[in-house]
mmCIF file of C-alpha atoms and ligand atoms in Angstrom:
data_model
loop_
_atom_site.group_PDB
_atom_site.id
_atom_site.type_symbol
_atom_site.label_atom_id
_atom_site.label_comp_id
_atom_site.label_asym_id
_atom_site.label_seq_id
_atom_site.Cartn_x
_atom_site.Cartn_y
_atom_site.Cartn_z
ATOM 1 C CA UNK A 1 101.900 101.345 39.661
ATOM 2 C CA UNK A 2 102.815 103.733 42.424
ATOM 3 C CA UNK A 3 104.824 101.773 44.965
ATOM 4 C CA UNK A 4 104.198 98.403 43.549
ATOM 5 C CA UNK A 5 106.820 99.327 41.011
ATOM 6 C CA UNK A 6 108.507 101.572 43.466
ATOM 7 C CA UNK A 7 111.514 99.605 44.024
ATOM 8 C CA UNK A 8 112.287 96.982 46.361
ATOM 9 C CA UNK A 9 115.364 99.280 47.856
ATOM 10 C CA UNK A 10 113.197 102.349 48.643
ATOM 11 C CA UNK A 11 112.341 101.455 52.696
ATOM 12 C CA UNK A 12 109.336 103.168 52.529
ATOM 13 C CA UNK A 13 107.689 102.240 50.043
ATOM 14 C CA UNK A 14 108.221 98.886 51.469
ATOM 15 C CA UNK A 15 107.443 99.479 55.143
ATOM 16 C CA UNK A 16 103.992 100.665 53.828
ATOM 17 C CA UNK A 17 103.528 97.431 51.973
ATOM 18 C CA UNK A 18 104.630 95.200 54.540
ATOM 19 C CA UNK A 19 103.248 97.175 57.698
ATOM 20 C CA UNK A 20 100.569 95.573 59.533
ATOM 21 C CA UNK A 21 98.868 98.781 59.812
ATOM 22 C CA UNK A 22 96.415 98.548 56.660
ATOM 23 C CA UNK A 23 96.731 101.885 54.252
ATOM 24 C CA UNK A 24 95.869 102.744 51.144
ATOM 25 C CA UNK A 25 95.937 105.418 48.871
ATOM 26 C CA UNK A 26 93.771 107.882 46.225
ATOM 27 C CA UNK A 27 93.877 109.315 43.470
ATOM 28 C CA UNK A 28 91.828 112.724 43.528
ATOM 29 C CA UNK A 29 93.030 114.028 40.481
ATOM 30 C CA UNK A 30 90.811 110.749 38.723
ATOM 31 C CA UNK A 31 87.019 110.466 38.718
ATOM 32 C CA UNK A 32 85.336 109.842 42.040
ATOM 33 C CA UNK A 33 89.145 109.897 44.015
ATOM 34 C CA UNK A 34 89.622 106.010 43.223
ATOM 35 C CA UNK A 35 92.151 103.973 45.216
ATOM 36 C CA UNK A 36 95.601 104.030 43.422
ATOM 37 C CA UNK A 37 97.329 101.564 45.908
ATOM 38 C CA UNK A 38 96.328 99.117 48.765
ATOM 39 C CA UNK A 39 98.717 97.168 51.259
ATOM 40 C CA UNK A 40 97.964 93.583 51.963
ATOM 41 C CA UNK A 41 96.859 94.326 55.588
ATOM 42 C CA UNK A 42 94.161 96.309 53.495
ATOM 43 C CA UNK A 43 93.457 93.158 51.601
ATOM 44 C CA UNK A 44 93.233 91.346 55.124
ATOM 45 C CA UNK A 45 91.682 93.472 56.980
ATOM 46 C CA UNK A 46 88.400 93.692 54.173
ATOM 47 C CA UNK A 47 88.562 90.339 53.099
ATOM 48 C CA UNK A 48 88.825 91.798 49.165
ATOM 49 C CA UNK A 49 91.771 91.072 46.893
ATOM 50 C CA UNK A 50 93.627 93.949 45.199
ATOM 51 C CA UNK A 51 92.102 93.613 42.184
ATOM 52 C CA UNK A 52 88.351 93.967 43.528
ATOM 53 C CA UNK A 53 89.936 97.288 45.769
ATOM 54 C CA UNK A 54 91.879 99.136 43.106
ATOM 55 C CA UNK A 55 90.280 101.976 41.179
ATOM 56 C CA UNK A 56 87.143 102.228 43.364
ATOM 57 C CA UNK A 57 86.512 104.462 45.794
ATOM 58 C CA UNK A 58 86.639 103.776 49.274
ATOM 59 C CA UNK A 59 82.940 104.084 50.082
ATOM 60 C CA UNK A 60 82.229 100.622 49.110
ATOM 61 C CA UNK A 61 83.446 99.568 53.039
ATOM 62 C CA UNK A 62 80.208 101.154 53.846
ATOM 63 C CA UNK A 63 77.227 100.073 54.235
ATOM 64 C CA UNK A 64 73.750 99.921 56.095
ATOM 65 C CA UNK A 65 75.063 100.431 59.391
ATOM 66 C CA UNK A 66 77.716 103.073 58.920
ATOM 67 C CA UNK A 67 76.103 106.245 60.485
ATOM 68 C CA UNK A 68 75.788 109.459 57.934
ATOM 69 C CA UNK A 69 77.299 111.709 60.191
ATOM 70 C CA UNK A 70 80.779 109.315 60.131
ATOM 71 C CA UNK A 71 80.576 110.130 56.044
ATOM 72 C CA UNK A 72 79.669 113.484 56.545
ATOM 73 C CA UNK A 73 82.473 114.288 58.471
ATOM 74 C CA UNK A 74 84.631 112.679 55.745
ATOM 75 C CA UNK A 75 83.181 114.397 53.150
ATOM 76 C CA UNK A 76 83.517 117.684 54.390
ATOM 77 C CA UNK A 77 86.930 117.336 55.243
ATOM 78 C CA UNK A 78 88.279 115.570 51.639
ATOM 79 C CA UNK A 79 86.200 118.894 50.059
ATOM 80 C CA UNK A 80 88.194 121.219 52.249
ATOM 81 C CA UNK A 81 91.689 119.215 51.668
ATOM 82 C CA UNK A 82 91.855 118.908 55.095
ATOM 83 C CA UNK A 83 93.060 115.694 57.706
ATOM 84 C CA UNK A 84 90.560 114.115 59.083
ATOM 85 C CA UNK A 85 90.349 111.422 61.998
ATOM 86 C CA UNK A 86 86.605 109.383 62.331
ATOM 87 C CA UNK A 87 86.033 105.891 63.484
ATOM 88 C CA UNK A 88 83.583 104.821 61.563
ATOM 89 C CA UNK A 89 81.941 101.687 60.973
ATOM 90 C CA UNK A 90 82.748 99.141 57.894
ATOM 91 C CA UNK A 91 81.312 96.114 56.149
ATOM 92 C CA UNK A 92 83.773 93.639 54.837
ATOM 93 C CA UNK A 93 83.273 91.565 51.997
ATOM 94 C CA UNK A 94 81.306 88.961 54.078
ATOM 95 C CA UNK A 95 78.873 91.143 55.442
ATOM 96 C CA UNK A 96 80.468 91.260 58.855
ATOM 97 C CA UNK A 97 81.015 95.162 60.461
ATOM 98 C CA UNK A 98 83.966 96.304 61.926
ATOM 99 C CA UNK A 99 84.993 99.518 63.405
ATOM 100 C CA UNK A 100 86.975 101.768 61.523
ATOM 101 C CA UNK A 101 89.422 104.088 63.056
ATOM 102 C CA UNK A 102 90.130 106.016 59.712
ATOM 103 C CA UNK A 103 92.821 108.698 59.540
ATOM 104 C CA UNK A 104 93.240 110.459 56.273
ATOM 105 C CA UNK A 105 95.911 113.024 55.053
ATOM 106 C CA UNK A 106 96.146 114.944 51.856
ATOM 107 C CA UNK A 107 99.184 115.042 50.341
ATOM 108 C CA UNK A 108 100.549 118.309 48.423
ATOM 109 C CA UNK A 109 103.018 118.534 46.032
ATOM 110 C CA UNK A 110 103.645 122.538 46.414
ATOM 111 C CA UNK A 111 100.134 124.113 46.261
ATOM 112 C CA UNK A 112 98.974 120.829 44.365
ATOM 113 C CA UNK A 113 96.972 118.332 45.737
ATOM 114 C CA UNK A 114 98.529 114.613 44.676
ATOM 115 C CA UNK A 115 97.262 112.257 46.265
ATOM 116 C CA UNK A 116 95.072 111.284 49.498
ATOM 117 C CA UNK A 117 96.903 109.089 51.984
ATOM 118 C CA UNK A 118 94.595 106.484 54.850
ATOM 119 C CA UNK A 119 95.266 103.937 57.221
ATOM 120 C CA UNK A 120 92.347 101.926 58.709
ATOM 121 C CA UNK A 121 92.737 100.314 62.410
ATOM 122 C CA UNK A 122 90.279 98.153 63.408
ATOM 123 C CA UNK A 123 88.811 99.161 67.008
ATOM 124 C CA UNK A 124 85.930 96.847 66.702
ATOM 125 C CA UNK A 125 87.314 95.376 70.827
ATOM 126 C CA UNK A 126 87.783 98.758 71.855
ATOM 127 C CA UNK A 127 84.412 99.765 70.758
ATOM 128 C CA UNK A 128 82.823 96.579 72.232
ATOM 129 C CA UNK A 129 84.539 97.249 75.756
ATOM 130 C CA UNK A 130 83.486 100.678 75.847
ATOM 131 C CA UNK A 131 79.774 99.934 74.646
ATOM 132 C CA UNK A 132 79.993 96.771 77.633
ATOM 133 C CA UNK A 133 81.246 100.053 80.245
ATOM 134 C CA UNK A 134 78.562 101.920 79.060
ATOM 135 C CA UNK A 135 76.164 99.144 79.702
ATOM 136 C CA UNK A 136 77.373 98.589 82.815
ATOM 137 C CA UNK A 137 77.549 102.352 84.129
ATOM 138 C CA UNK A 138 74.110 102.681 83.035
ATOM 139 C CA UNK A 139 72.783 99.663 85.169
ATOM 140 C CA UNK A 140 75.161 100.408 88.150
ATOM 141 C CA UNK A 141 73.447 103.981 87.942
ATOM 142 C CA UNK A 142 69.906 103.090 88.051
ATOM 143 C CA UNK A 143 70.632 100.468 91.382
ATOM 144 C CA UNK A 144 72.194 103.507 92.675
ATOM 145 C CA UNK A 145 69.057 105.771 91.714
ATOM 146 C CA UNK A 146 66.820 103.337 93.225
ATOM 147 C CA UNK A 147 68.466 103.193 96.304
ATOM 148 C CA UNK A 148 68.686 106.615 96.781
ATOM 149 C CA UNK A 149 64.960 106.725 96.178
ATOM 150 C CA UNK A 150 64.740 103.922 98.477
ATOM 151 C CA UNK A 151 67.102 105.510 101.411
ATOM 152 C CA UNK A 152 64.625 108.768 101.017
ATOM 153 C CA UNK A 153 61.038 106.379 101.839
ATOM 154 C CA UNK A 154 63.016 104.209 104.529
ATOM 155 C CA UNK A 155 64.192 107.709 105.805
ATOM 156 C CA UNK A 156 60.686 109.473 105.865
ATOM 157 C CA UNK A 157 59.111 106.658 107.005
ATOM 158 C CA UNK A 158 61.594 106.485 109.951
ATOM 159 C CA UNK A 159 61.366 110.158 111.194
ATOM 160 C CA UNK A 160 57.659 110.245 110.540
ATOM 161 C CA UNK A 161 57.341 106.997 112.747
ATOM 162 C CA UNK A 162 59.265 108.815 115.513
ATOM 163 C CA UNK A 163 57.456 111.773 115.219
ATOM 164 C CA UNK A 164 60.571 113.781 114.323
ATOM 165 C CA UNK A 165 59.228 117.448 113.539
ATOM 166 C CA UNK A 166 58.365 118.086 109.891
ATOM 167 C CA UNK A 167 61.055 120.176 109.538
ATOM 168 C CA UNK A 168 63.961 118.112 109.837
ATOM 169 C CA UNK A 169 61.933 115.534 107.939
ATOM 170 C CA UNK A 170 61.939 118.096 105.217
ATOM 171 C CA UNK A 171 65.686 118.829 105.460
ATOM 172 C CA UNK A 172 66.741 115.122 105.234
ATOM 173 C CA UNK A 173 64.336 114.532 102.581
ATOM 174 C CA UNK A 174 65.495 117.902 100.665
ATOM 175 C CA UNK A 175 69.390 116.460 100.966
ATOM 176 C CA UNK A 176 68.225 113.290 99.747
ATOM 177 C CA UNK A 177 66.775 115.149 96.772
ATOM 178 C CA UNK A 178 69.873 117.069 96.105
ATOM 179 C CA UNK A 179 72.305 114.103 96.109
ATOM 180 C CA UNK A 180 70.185 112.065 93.465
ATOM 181 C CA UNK A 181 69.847 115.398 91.301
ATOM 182 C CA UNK A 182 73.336 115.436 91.064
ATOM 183 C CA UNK A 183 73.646 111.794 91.004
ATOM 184 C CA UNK A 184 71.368 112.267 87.738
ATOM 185 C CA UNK A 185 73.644 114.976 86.182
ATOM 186 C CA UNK A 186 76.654 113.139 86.723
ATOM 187 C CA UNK A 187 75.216 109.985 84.924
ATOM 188 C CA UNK A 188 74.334 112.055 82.130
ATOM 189 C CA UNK A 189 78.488 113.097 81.917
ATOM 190 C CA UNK A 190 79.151 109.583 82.531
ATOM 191 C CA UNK A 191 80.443 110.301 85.843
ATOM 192 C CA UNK A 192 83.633 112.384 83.983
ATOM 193 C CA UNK A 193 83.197 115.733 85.345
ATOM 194 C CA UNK A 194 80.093 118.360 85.327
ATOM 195 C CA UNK A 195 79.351 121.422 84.322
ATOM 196 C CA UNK A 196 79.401 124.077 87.078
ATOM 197 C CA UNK A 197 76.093 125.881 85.718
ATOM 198 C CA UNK A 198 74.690 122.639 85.274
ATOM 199 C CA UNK A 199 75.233 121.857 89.263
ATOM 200 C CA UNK A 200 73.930 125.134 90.501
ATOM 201 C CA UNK A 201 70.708 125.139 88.620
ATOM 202 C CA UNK A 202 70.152 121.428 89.250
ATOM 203 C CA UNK A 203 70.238 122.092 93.193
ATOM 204 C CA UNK A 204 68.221 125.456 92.515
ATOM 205 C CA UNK A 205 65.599 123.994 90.608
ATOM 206 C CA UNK A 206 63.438 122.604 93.425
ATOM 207 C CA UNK A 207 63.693 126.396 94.177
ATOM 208 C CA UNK A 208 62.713 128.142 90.763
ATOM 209 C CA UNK A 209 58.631 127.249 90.604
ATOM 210 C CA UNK A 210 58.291 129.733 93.827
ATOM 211 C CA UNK A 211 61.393 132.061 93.616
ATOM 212 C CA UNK A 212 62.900 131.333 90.626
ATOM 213 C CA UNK A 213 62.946 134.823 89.153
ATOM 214 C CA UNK A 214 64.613 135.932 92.268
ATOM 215 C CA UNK A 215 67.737 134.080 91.375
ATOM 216 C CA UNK A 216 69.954 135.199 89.153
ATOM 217 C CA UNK A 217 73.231 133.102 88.176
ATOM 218 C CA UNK A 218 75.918 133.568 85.961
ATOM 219 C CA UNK A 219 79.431 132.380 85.459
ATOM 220 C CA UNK A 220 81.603 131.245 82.929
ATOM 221 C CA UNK A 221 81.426 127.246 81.273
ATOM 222 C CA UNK A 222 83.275 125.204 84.074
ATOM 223 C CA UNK A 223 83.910 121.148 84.261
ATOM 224 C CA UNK A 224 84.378 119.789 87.885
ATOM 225 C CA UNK A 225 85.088 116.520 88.987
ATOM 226 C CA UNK A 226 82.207 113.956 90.150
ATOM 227 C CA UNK A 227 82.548 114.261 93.850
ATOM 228 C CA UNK A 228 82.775 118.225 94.251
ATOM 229 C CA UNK A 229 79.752 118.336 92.175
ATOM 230 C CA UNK A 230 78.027 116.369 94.708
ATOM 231 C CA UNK A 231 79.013 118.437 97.810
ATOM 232 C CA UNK A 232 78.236 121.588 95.492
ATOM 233 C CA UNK A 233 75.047 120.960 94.934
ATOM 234 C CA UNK A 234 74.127 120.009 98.721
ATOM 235 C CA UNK A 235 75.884 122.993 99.314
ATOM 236 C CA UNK A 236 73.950 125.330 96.764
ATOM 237 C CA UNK A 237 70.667 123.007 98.242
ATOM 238 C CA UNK A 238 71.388 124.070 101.717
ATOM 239 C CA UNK A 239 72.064 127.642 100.792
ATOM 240 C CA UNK A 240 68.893 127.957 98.992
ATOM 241 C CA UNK A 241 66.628 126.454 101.303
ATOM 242 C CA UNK A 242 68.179 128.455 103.820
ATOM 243 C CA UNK A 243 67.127 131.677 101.820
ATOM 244 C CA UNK A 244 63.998 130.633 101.383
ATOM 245 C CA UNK A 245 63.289 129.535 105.480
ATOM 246 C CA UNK A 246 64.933 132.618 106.816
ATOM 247 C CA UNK A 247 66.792 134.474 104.107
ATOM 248 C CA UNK A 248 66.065 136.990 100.987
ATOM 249 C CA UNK A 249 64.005 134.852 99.448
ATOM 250 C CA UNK A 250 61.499 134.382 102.717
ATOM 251 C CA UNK A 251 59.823 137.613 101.811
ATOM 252 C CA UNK A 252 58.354 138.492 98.508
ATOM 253 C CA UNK A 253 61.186 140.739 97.141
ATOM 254 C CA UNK A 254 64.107 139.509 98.277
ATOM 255 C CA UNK A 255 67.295 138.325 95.740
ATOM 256 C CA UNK A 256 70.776 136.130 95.348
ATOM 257 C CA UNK A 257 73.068 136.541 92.922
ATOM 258 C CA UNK A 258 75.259 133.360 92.484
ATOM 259 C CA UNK A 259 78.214 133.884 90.678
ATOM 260 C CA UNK A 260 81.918 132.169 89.923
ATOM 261 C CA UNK A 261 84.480 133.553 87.680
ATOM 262 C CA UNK A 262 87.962 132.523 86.954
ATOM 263 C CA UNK A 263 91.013 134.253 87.119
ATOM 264 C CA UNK A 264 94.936 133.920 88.002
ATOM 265 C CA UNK A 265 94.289 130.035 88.622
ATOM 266 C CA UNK A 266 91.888 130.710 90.952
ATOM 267 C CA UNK A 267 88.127 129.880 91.322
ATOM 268 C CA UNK A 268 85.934 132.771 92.973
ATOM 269 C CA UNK A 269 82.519 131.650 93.781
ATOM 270 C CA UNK A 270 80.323 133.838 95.410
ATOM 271 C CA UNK A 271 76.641 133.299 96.425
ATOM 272 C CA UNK A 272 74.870 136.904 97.477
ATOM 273 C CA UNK A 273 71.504 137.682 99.098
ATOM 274 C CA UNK A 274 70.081 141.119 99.212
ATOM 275 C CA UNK A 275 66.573 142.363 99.802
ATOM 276 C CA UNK A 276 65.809 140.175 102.771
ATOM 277 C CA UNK A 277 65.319 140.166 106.541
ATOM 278 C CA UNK A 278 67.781 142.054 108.633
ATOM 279 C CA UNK A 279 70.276 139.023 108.969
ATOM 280 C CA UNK A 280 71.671 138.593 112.453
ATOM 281 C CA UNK A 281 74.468 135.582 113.094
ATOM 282 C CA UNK A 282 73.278 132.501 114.238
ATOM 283 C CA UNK A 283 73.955 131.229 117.514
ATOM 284 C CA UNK A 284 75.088 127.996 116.640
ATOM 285 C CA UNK A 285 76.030 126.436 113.345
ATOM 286 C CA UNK A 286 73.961 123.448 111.936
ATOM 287 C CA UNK A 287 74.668 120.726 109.954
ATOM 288 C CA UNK A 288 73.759 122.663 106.306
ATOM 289 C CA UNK A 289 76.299 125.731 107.656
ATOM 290 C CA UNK A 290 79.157 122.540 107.914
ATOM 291 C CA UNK A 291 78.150 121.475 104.592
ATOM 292 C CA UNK A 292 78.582 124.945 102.923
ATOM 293 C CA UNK A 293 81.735 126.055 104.931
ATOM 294 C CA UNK A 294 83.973 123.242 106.092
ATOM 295 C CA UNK A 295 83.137 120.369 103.767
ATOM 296 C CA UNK A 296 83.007 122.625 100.843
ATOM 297 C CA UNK A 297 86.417 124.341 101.477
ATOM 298 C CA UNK A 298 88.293 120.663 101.770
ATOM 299 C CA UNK A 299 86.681 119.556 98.877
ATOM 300 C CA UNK A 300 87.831 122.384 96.724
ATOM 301 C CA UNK A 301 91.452 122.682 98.830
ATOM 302 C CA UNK A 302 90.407 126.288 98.928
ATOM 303 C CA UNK A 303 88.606 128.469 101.922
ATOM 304 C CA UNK A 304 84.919 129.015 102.013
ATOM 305 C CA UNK A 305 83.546 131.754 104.173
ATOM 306 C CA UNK A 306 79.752 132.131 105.564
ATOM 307 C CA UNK A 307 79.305 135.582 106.369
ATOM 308 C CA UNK A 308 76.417 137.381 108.116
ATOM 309 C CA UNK A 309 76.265 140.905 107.659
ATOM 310 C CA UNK A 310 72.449 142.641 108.347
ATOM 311 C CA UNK A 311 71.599 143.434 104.463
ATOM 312 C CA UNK A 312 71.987 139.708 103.248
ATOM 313 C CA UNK A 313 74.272 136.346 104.012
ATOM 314 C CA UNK A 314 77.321 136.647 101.843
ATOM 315 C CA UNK A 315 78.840 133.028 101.113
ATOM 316 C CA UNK A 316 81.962 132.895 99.922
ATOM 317 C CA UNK A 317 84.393 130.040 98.081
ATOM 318 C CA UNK A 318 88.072 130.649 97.092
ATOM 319 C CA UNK A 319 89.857 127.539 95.385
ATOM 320 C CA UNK A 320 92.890 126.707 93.598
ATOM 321 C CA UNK A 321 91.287 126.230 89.631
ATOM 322 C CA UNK A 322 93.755 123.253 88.829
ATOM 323 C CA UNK A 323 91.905 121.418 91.468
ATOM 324 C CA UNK A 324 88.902 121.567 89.910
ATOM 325 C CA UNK A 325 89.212 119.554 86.727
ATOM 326 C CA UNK A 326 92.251 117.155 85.890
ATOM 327 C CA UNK A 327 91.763 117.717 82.393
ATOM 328 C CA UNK A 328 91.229 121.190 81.520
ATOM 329 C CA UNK A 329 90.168 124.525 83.110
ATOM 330 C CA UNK A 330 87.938 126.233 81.735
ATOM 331 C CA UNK A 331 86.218 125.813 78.940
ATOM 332 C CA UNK A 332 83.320 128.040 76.505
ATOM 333 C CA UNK A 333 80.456 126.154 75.283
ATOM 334 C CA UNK A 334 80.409 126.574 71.581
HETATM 335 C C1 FMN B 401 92.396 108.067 51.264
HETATM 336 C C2 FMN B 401 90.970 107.767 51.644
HETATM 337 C C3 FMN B 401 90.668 106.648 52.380
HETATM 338 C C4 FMN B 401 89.360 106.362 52.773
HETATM 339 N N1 FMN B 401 89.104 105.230 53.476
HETATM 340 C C5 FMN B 401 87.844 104.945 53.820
HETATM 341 C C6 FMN B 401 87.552 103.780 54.573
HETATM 342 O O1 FMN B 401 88.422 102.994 54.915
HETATM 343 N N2 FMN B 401 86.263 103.532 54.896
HETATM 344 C C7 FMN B 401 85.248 104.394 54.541
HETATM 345 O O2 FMN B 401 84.107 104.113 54.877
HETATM 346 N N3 FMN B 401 85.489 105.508 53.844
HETATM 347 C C8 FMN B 401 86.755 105.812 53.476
HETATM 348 N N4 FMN B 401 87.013 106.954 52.760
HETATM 349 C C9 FMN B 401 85.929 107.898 52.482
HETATM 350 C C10 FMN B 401 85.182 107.669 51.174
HETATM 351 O O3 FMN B 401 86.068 107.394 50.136
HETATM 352 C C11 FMN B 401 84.396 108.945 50.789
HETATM 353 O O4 FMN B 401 85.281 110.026 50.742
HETATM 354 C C12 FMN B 401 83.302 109.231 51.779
HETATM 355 O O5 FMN B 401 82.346 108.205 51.663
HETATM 356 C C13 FMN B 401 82.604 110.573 51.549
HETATM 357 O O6 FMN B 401 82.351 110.796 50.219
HETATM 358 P P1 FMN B 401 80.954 110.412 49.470
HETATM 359 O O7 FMN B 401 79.900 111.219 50.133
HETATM 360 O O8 FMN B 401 81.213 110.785 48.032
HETATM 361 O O9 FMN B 401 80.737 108.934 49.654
HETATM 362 C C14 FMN B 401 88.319 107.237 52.383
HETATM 363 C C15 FMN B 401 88.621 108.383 51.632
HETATM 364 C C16 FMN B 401 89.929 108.661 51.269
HETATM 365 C C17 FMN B 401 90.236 109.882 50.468
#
């Protein structure tokens, strides 16, 4: 049979049977795509001999805990004669599971479709250490969540017990807010990166019950890294309470426009009020203005401008877009 009798001088034919890398092969042309060939590492990997393996098909690895979705995937691609990479997981002939990281490759002879090629690896320790990070993430995040809600009661109580005015009570408290709202997004992306959108209308959403309408925001599907998204969102927090104290958004008409776009490696974000108060410049810059201008700009290695002029406060951000994600740029949602 195919390789067995191959030949012991062809190399590859014996590389594949002596690799420790189990493979085997099928035979679509026969009923149900049986197996046609197995390598020992196959044999070793499953716990089955040859003679239990040949001629079935491979779905007897699965079993109760394999997830659908792993076989669909499979499935869809063998119809379509197409590669296909899943890690999926197995049963060997003891019962016990293992993780299956399953590539599969047609193989053509001209337009014909021969045979179908696999090798199994089993990533049952990388699994396990990645389920044991996710574990852990997810516990380190809730201590963090409950000390953030913590840090906000220890902090109210505080200024409340010195009789700090209620509205710096309300600013701390609102920053407090903002950080565990994107502490909470971030968690959900497994502290990788966040989406952009995602960051904006988190910080706006304490916002959108009263004004919400008023805000419009659009910009293209963006990932940034963990700690931007943090300052972002105080940032977009300390804009939009801002509007809403003094801003377009104190009166009943008033709008913003928040917007970013990409273009010529460059990351334009722009956050626009109209419709409000005559604006006139402050006479001195608080803590929020830092936020939103200097802390903002050396976060994003870019330059962030708060401007003033009478129709509406005009904040702008302009950042090198390679520093915002160290995998990719942009990105469209599907
Ligand atoms: C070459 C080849 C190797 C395969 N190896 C495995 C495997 O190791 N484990 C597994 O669960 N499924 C494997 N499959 C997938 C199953 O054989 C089958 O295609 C899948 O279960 C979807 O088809 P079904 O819905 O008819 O079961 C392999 C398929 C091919 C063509």
């Amino acid at each position: 049979m195919l390789l067995q009798s191959g030949g012991s001088s062809d190399p590859f034919a014996s590389a594949v049977r002596t690799t420790r890398m189990p493979m085997v092969i099928t035979d679509p042309k026969r009923d149900d795509n049986p197996i046609v060939f197995c390598n020992d590492a196959f044999t070793h990997l499953t716990g089955y001999a040859r003679d239990e393996i040949l001629g079935r098909n491979c779905r007897f690895l699965q079993g109760p805990a394999t997830r659908d979705e792993d076989v669909a995937r499979v499935r869809h691609a063998i119809g379509r004669r197409e590669s296909v990479q899943v890690d999926l997981l197995n049963h060997r002939k003891d019962g016990s599971t293992f993780w299956n990281a399953l590539l599969i490759s047609p193989v053509f002879d001209g337009d014909e479709l021969t045979y179908f090629f696999a090798s199994q690896l089993d990533v049952s320790d990388r699994k396990r250490a990645e389920e044991h990070r996710f574990l852990l993430n997810r516990e380190l995040d809730h201590r963090v969540k409950n000390t953030l809600a913590t840090v906000q009661t220890v902090v109210l109580q505080t200024l409340r017990d010195a009789s700090v005015p209620r509205t710096v009570a309300d600013a701390v408290s609102g920053r407090i807010r903002a950080l565990a709202r994107s502490h909470d997004l971030l968690t959900v992306e497994a502290w990788a990166s966040a989406d952009l959108a995602d960051v904006v209308e988190g910080a706006l959403e304490p916002l959108r019950p009263r004004v919400g309408a008023r805000i419009g925001v659009e910009g293209p599907r963006l990932r940034i890294k963990p700690r931007i998204a943090t300052m972002l969102s105080l940032a977009v927090h300390e804009l939009g309470s801002n509007a809403e104290r003094y801003g377009s958004l104190s009166n009943p008409t008033g709008t913003v426009r928040v917007g970013w776009a990409i273009g010529e490696g460059r990351l334009r974000f722009e956050w626009r009020e109209s419709g409000g108060p005559r604006v006139a410049e402050p006479a001195k810059r608080g803590y929020g203005t830092r936020i939103v201008e200097r802390v903002l700009a050396a976060e994003f290695d870019g330059e962030a401008e708060l401007r003033f002029p009478p129709d509406g406060l005009v904040f702008r951000l302009d950042a090198p877009a390679d520093g915002i994600d160290e995998e990719a740029t942009a990105w469209t949602a599907p």
